[in-house]
CSV table of C-alpha atoms in Angstrom, one decimal:
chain,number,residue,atom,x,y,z
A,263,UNK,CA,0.0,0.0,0.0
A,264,UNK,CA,2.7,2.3,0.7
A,265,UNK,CA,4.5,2.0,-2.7
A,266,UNK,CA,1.0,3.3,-4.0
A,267,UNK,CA,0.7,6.4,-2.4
A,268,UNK,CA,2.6,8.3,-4.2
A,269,UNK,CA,0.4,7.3,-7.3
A,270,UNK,CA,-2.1,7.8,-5.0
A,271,UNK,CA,-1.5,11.6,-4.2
A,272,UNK,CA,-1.1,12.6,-7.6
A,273,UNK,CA,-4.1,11.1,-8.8
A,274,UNK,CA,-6.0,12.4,-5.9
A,275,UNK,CA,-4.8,16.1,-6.1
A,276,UNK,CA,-3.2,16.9,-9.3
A,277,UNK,CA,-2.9,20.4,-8.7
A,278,UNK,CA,-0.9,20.0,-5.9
A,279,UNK,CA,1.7,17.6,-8.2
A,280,UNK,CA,1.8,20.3,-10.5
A,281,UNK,CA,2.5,23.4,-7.9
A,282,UNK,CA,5.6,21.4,-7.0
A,283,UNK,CA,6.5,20.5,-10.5
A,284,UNK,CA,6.5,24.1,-11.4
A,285,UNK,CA,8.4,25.3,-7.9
A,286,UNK,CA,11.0,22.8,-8.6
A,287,UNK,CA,11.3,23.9,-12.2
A,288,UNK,CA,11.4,27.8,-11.1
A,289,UNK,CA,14.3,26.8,-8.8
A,290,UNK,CA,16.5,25.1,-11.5
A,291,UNK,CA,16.0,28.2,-13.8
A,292,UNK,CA,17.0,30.5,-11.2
A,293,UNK,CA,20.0,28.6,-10.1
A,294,UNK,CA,21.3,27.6,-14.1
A,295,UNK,CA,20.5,31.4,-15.0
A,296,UNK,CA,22.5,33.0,-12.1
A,297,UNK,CA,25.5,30.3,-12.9
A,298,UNK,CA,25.1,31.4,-16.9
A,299,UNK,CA,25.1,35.3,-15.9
A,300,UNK,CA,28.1,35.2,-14.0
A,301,UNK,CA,30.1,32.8,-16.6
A,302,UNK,CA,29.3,35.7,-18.9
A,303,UNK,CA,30.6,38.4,-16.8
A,304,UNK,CA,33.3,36.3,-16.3
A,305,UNK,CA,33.9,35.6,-20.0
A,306,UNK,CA,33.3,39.6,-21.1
A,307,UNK,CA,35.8,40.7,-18.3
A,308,UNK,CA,38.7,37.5,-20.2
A,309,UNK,CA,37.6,39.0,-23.5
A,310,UNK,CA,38.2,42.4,-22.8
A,311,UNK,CA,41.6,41.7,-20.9
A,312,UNK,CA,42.9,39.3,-23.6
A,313,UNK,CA,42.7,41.6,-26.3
A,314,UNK,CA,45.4,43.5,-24.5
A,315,UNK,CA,48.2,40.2,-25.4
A,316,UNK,CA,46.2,39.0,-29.1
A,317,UNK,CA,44.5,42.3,-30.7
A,318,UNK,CA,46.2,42.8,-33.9
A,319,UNK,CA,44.6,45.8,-34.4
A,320,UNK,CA,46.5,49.3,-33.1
A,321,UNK,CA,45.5,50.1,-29.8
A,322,UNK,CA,43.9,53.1,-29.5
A,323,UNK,CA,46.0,55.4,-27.1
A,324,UNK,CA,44.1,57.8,-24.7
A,325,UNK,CA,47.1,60.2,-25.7
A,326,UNK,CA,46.5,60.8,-29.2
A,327,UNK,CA,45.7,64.2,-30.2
A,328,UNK,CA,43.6,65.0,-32.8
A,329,UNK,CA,45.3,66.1,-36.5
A,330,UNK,CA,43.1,68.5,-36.8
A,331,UNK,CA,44.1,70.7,-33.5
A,332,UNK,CA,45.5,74.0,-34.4
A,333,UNK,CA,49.7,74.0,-34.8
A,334,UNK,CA,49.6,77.8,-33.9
A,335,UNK,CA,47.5,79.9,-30.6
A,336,UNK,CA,47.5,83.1,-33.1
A,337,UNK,CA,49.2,82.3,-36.5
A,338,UNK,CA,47.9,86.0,-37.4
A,339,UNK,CA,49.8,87.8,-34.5
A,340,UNK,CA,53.0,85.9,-35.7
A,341,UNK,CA,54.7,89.2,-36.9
A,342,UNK,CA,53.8,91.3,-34.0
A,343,UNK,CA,55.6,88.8,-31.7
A,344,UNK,CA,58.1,90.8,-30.2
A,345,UNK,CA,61.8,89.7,-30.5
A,346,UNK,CA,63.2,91.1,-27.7
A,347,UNK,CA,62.1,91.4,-23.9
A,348,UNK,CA,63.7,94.9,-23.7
A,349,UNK,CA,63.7,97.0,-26.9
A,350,UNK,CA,65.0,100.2,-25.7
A,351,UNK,CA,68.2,98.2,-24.3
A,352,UNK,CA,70.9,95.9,-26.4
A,353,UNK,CA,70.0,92.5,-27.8
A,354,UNK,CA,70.8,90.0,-25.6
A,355,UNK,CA,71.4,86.8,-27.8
A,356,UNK,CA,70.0,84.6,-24.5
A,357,UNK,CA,66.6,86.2,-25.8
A,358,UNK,CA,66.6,84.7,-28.7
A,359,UNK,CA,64.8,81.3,-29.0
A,360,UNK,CA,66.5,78.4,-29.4
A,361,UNK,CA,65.0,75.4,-30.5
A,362,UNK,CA,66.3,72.4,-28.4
A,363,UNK,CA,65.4,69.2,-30.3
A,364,UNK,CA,63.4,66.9,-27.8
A,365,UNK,CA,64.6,63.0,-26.9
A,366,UNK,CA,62.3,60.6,-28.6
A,367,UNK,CA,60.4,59.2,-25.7
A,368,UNK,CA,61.5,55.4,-24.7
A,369,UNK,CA,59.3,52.9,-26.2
A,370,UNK,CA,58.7,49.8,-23.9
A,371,UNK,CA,57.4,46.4,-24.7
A,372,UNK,CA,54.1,45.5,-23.4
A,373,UNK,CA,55.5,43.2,-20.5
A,374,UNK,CA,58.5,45.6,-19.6
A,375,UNK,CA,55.5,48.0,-19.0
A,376,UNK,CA,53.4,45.9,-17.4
A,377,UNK,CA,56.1,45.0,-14.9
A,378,UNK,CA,57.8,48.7,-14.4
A,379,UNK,CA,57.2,51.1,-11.2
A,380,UNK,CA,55.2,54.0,-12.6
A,381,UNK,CA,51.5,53.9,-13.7
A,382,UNK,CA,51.4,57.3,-15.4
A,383,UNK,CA,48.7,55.8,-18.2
A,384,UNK,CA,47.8,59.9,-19.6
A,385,UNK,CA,51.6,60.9,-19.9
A,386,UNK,CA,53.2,61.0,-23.4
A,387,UNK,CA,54.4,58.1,-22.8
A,388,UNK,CA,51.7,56.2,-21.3
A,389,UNK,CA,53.3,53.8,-18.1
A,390,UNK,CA,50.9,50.8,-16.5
A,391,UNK,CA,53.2,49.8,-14.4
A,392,UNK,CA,51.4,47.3,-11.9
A,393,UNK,CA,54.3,46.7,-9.2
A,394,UNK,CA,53.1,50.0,-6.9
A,395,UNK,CA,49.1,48.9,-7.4
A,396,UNK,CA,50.3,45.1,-6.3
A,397,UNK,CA,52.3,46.9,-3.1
A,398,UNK,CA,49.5,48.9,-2.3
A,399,UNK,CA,46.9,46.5,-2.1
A,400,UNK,CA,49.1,44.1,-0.4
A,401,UNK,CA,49.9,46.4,2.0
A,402,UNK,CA,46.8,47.9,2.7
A,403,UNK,CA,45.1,44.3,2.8
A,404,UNK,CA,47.8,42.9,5.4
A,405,UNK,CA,47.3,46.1,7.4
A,406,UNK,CA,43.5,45.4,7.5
A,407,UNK,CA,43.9,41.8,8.7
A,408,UNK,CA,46.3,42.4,10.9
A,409,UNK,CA,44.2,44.7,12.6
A,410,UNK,CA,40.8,43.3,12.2
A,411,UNK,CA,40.9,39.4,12.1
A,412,UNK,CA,42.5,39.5,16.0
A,413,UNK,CA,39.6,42.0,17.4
A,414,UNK,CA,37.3,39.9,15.5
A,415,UNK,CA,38.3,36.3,17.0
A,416,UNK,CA,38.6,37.5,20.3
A,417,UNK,CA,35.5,39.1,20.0
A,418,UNK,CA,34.0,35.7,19.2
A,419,UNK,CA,35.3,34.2,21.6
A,420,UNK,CA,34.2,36.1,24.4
A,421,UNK,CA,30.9,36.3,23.0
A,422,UNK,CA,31.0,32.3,22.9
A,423,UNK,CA,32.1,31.2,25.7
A,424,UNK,CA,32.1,34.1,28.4
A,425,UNK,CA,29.1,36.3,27.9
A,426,UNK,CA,25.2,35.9,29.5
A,427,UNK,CA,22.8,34.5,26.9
A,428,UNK,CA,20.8,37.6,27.1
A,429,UNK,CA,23.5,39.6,26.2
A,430,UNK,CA,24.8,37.6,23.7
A,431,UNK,CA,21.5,38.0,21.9
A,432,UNK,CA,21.6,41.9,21.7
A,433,UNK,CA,24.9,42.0,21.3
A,434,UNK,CA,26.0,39.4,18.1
A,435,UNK,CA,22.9,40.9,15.7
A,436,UNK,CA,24.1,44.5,16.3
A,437,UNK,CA,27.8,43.3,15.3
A,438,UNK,CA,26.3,41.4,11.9
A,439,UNK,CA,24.3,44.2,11.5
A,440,UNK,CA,28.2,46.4,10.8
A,441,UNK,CA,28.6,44.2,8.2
A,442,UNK,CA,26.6,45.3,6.0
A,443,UNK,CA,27.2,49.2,6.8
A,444,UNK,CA,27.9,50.8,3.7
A,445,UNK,CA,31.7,51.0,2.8
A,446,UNK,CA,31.5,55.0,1.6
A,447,UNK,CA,30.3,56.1,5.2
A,448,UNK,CA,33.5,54.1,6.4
A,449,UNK,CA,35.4,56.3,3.9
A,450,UNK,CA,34.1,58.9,4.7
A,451,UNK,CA,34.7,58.3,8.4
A,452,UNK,CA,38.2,57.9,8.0
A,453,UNK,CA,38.7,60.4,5.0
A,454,UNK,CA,37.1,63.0,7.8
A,455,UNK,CA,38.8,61.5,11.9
A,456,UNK,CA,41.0,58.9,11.5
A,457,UNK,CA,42.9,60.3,9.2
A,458,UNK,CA,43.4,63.4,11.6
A,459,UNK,CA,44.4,61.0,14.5
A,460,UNK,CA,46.9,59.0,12.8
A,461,UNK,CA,48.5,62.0,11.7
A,462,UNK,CA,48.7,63.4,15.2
A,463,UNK,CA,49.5,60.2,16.6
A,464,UNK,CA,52.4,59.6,14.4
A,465,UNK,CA,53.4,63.0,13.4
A,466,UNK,CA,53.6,61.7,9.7
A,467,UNK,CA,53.1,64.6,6.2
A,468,UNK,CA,50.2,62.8,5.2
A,469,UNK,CA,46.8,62.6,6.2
A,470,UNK,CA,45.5,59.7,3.9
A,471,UNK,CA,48.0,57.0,4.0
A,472,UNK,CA,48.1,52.9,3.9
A,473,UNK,CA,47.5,52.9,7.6
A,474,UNK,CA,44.3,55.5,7.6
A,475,UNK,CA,43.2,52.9,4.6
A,476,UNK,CA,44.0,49.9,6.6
A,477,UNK,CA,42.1,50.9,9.3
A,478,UNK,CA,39.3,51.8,7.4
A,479,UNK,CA,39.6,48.4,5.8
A,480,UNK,CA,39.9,46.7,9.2
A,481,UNK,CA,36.4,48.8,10.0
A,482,UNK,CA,34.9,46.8,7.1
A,483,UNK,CA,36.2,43.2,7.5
A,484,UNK,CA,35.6,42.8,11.5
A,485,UNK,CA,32.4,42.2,11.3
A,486,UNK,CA,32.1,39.5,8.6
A,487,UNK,CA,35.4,38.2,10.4
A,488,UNK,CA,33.9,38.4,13.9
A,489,UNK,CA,30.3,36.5,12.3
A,490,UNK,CA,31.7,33.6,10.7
A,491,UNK,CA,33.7,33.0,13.6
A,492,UNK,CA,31.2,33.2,16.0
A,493,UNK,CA,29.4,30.5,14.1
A,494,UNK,CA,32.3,28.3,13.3
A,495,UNK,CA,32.7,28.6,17.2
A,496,UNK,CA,29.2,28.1,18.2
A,497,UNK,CA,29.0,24.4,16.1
A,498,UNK,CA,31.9,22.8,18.5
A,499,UNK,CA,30.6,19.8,20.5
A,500,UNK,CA,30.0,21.1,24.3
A,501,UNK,CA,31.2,17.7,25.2
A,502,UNK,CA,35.1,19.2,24.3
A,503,UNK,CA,34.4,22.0,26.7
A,504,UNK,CA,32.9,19.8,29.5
A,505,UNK,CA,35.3,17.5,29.4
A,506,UNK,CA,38.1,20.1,29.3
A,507,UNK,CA,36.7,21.8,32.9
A,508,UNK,CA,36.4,18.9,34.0
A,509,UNK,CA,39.9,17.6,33.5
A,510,UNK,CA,40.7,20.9,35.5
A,511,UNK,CA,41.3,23.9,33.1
A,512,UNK,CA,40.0,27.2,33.1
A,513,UNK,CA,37.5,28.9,31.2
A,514,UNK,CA,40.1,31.1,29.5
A,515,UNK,CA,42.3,27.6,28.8
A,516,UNK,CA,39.6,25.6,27.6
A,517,UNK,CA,38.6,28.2,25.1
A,518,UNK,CA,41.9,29.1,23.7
A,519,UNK,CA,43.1,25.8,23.9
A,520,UNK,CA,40.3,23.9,23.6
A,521,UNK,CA,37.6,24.9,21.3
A,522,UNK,CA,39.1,27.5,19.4
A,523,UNK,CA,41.7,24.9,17.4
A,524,UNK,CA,38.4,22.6,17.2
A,525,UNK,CA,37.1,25.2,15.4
A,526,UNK,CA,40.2,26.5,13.4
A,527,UNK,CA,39.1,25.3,10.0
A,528,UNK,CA,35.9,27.4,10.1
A,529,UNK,CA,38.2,30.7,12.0
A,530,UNK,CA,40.6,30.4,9.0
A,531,UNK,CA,37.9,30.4,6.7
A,532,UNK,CA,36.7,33.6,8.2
A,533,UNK,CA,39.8,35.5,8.1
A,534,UNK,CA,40.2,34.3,4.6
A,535,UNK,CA,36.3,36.1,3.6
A,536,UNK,CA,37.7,39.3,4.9
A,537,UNK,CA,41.2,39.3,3.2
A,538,UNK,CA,39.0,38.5,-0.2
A,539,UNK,CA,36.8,41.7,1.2
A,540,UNK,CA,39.7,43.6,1.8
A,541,UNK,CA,41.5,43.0,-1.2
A,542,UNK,CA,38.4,44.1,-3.7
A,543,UNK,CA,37.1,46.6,-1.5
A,544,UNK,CA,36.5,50.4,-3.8
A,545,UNK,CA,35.1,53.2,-2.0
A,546,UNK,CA,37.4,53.0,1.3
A,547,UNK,CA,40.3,52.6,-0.7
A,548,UNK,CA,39.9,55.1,-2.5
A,549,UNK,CA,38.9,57.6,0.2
A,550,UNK,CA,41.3,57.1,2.6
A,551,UNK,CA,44.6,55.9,1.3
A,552,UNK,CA,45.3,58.8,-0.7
A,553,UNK,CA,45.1,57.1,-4.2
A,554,UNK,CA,48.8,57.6,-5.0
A,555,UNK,CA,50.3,54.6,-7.2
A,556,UNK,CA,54.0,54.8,-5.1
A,557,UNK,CA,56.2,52.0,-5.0
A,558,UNK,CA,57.0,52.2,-1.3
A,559,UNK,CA,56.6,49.7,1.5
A,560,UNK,CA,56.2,52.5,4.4
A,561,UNK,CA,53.0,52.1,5.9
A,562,UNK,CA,52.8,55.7,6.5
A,563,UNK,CA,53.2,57.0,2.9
A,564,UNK,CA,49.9,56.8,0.2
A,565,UNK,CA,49.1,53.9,-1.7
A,566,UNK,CA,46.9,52.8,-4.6
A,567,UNK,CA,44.7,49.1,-4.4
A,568,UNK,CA,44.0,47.5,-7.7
A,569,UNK,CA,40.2,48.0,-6.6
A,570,UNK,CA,40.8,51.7,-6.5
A,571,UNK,CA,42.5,52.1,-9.8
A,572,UNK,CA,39.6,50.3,-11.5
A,573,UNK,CA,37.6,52.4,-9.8
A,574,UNK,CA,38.9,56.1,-10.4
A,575,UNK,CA,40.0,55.5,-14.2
A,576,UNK,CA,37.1,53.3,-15.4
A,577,UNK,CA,34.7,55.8,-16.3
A,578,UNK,CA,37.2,58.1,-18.3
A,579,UNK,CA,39.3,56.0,-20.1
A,580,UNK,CA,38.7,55.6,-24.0
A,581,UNK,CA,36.9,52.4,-24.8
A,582,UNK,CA,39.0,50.0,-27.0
A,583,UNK,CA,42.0,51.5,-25.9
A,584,UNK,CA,45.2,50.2,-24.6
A,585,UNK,CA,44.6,51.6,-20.7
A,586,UNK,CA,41.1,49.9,-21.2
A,587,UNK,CA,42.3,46.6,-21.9
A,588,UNK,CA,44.5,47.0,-18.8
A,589,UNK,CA,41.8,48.0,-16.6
A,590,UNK,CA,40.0,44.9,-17.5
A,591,UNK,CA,43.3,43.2,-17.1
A,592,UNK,CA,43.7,44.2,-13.2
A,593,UNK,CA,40.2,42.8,-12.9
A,594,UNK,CA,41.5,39.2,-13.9
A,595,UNK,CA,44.2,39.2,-11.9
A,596,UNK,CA,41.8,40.5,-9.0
A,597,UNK,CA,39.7,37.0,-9.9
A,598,UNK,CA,42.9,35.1,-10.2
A,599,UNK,CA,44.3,35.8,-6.9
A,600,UNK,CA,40.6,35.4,-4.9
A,601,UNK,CA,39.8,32.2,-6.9
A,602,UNK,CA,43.5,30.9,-6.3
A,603,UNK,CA,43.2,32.0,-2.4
A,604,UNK,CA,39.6,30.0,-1.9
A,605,UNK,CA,41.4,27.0,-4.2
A,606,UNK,CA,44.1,26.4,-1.7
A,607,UNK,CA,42.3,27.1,1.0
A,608,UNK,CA,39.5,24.6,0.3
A,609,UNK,CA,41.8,21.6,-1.3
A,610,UNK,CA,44.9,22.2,1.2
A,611,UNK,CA,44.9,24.2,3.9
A,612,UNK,CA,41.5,23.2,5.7
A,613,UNK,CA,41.9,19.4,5.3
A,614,UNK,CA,45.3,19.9,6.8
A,615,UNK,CA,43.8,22.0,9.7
A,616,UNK,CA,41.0,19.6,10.4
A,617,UNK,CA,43.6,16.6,10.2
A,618,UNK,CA,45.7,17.9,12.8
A,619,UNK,CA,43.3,19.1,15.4
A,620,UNK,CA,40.0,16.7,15.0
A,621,UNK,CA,42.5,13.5,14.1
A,622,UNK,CA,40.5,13.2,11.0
């Protein structure tokens, strides 16, 4: 009788057979259309980058000046130009203008460009030299996660293992709720006050720096740190912590020694969400680092994230053209470096964790 129900059912009520026919259908649609709109981002970002290494065609330089611009400011007034600064005295020969042939600019390749120190892409010559965008964001990325992913763990575990349930409750949604706190306030909060204490603080020359900018990013990540955490914290077996106090360790031991590395693999994977967040973060980047492409490693001077760059330069550049194929460019290797950081994390680094402190 009970193979039959199911026959059963759909005889009986049809329309209900259908209503879940036509849910389960709406969810596969959803899911392959989503999947199929971001292979397509992902395929126009490729396409647009690529044409930077197998365009044939001349790039289109956001230099060029137009043939048609006039050689001359007044080609009437040419005769009344005067010759001499002071008529009424001798002629000096130094007055006399001397046309100084100028250098013929040094043409790089494409990968000696790539690979220099300057990113000048509107001089004459235009430079994309990635080396000060890949110091920046490294440096204000390790500055944000040195700064945030501590705060955010300790946080969670105090929250955990040492805080009433009551307050737990009022206190862990207001925290999630910073997450999503949007990232130009944060800017703007640094841009305005932090930047004014850290240059107090340090007596430095400037205001907007990779420290104001990797606080600001440390602003941004804590909370998405500090929530995965929490979680990853909240799913260890109590029987670990039970049978730790009653072995004879404190509170503080059993948590830091205890259930923390129990829960490592899911704290790593936290830390590693808010390095991805503070690597492609825009708007506080922009805002509070001071947007200056320098290849320097002081945390104290300005600094430019790849993020940023995309950012400031997308909307004027000249489609088609050299510095928008690069643009697109920094955008892969953006990609590369998240999908390469969740690849090793998932396939390496979190088996290895889970193997050494669950003996799995």
């Amino acid at each position: 009788m009970s193979k039959l129900d199911p026959l059963l059912r759909y005889l009986l009520h049809p329309s209900r057979r259908k209503i879940d026919v036509f849910a389960e259908t709406l969810v596969k649609g959803t899911a392959a259309t989503s999947i199929l709109i971001i292979l397509l981002i992902f395929f126009f970002v490729f396409r647009e980058a690529s044409s930077l290494f197998f365009s044939d065609s001349p790039q289109v330089s956001s230099t060029t000046q137009s043939s048609e611009a006039p050689t001359e400011y007044n080609p009437d007034s040419s005769s009344d130009t005067p010759t001499e600064y002071n008529p009424d005295g001798d002629t000096l020969e130094l007055n006399k203008t001397v046309a100084v042939p100028s250098p013929e600019p040094e043409k790089l390749s494409l990968f000696e460009n790539l690979f220099s120190k300057v990113w000048q892409p509107v001089s004459s010559v235009p430079k994309f030299g990635i080396l000060p965008l890949i110091v920046g964001t490294a440096k204000t990325t390790i500055i944000a996660i040195l700064l945030g992913a501590p705060l955010a763990i300790l946080a969670a575990l105090n929250i955990t293992f040492f805080v009433p349930r009551k307050v737990r409750e009022i206190v862990k949604p207001a925290i999630e709720m910073l997450a999503n706190f949007p990232s130009v306030v944060i800017g703007f909060f640094c841009l305005m006050d932090v930047a004014t204490v850290v240059k107090a603080t340090f007596d430095i020359d400037f205001r907007l720096n990779a420290l104001t900018g990797g606080i600001g990013l440390a602003i941004a990540v804590t909370p998405i740190i500090f929530t995965v955490a929490e979680d990853a914290l909240s799913t260890v077996p109590q029987s670990y912590r039970q049978a730790s106090l009653a072995l004879g360790a404190t509170e503080w031991q059993t948590a830091y020694r205890v259930m923390l590395p129990a829960a490592l693999p899911g704290v790593f994977a936290a830390v590693l969400l808010g390095v991805g967040r503070a690597f492609g973060e825009t708007m506080i980047a922009l805002m509070a680092t001071g947007n200056a492409p320098m290849m320097s490693f002081g945390i104290f001077d300005p600094s430019r994230t790849f993020a940023a760059t995309i950012g400031a330069e997308m909307g004027e550049v000249i489609w088609g053209s050299e510095h928008y194929n690069i643009l697109f460019f920094l955008g892969v290797l953006l990609f590369l470096f998240t999908f390469s950081l969740n690849a090793i994390t998932e396939l390496y680094v979190k088996k290895r964790l889970m193997r050494k402190f669950q003996g799995s």
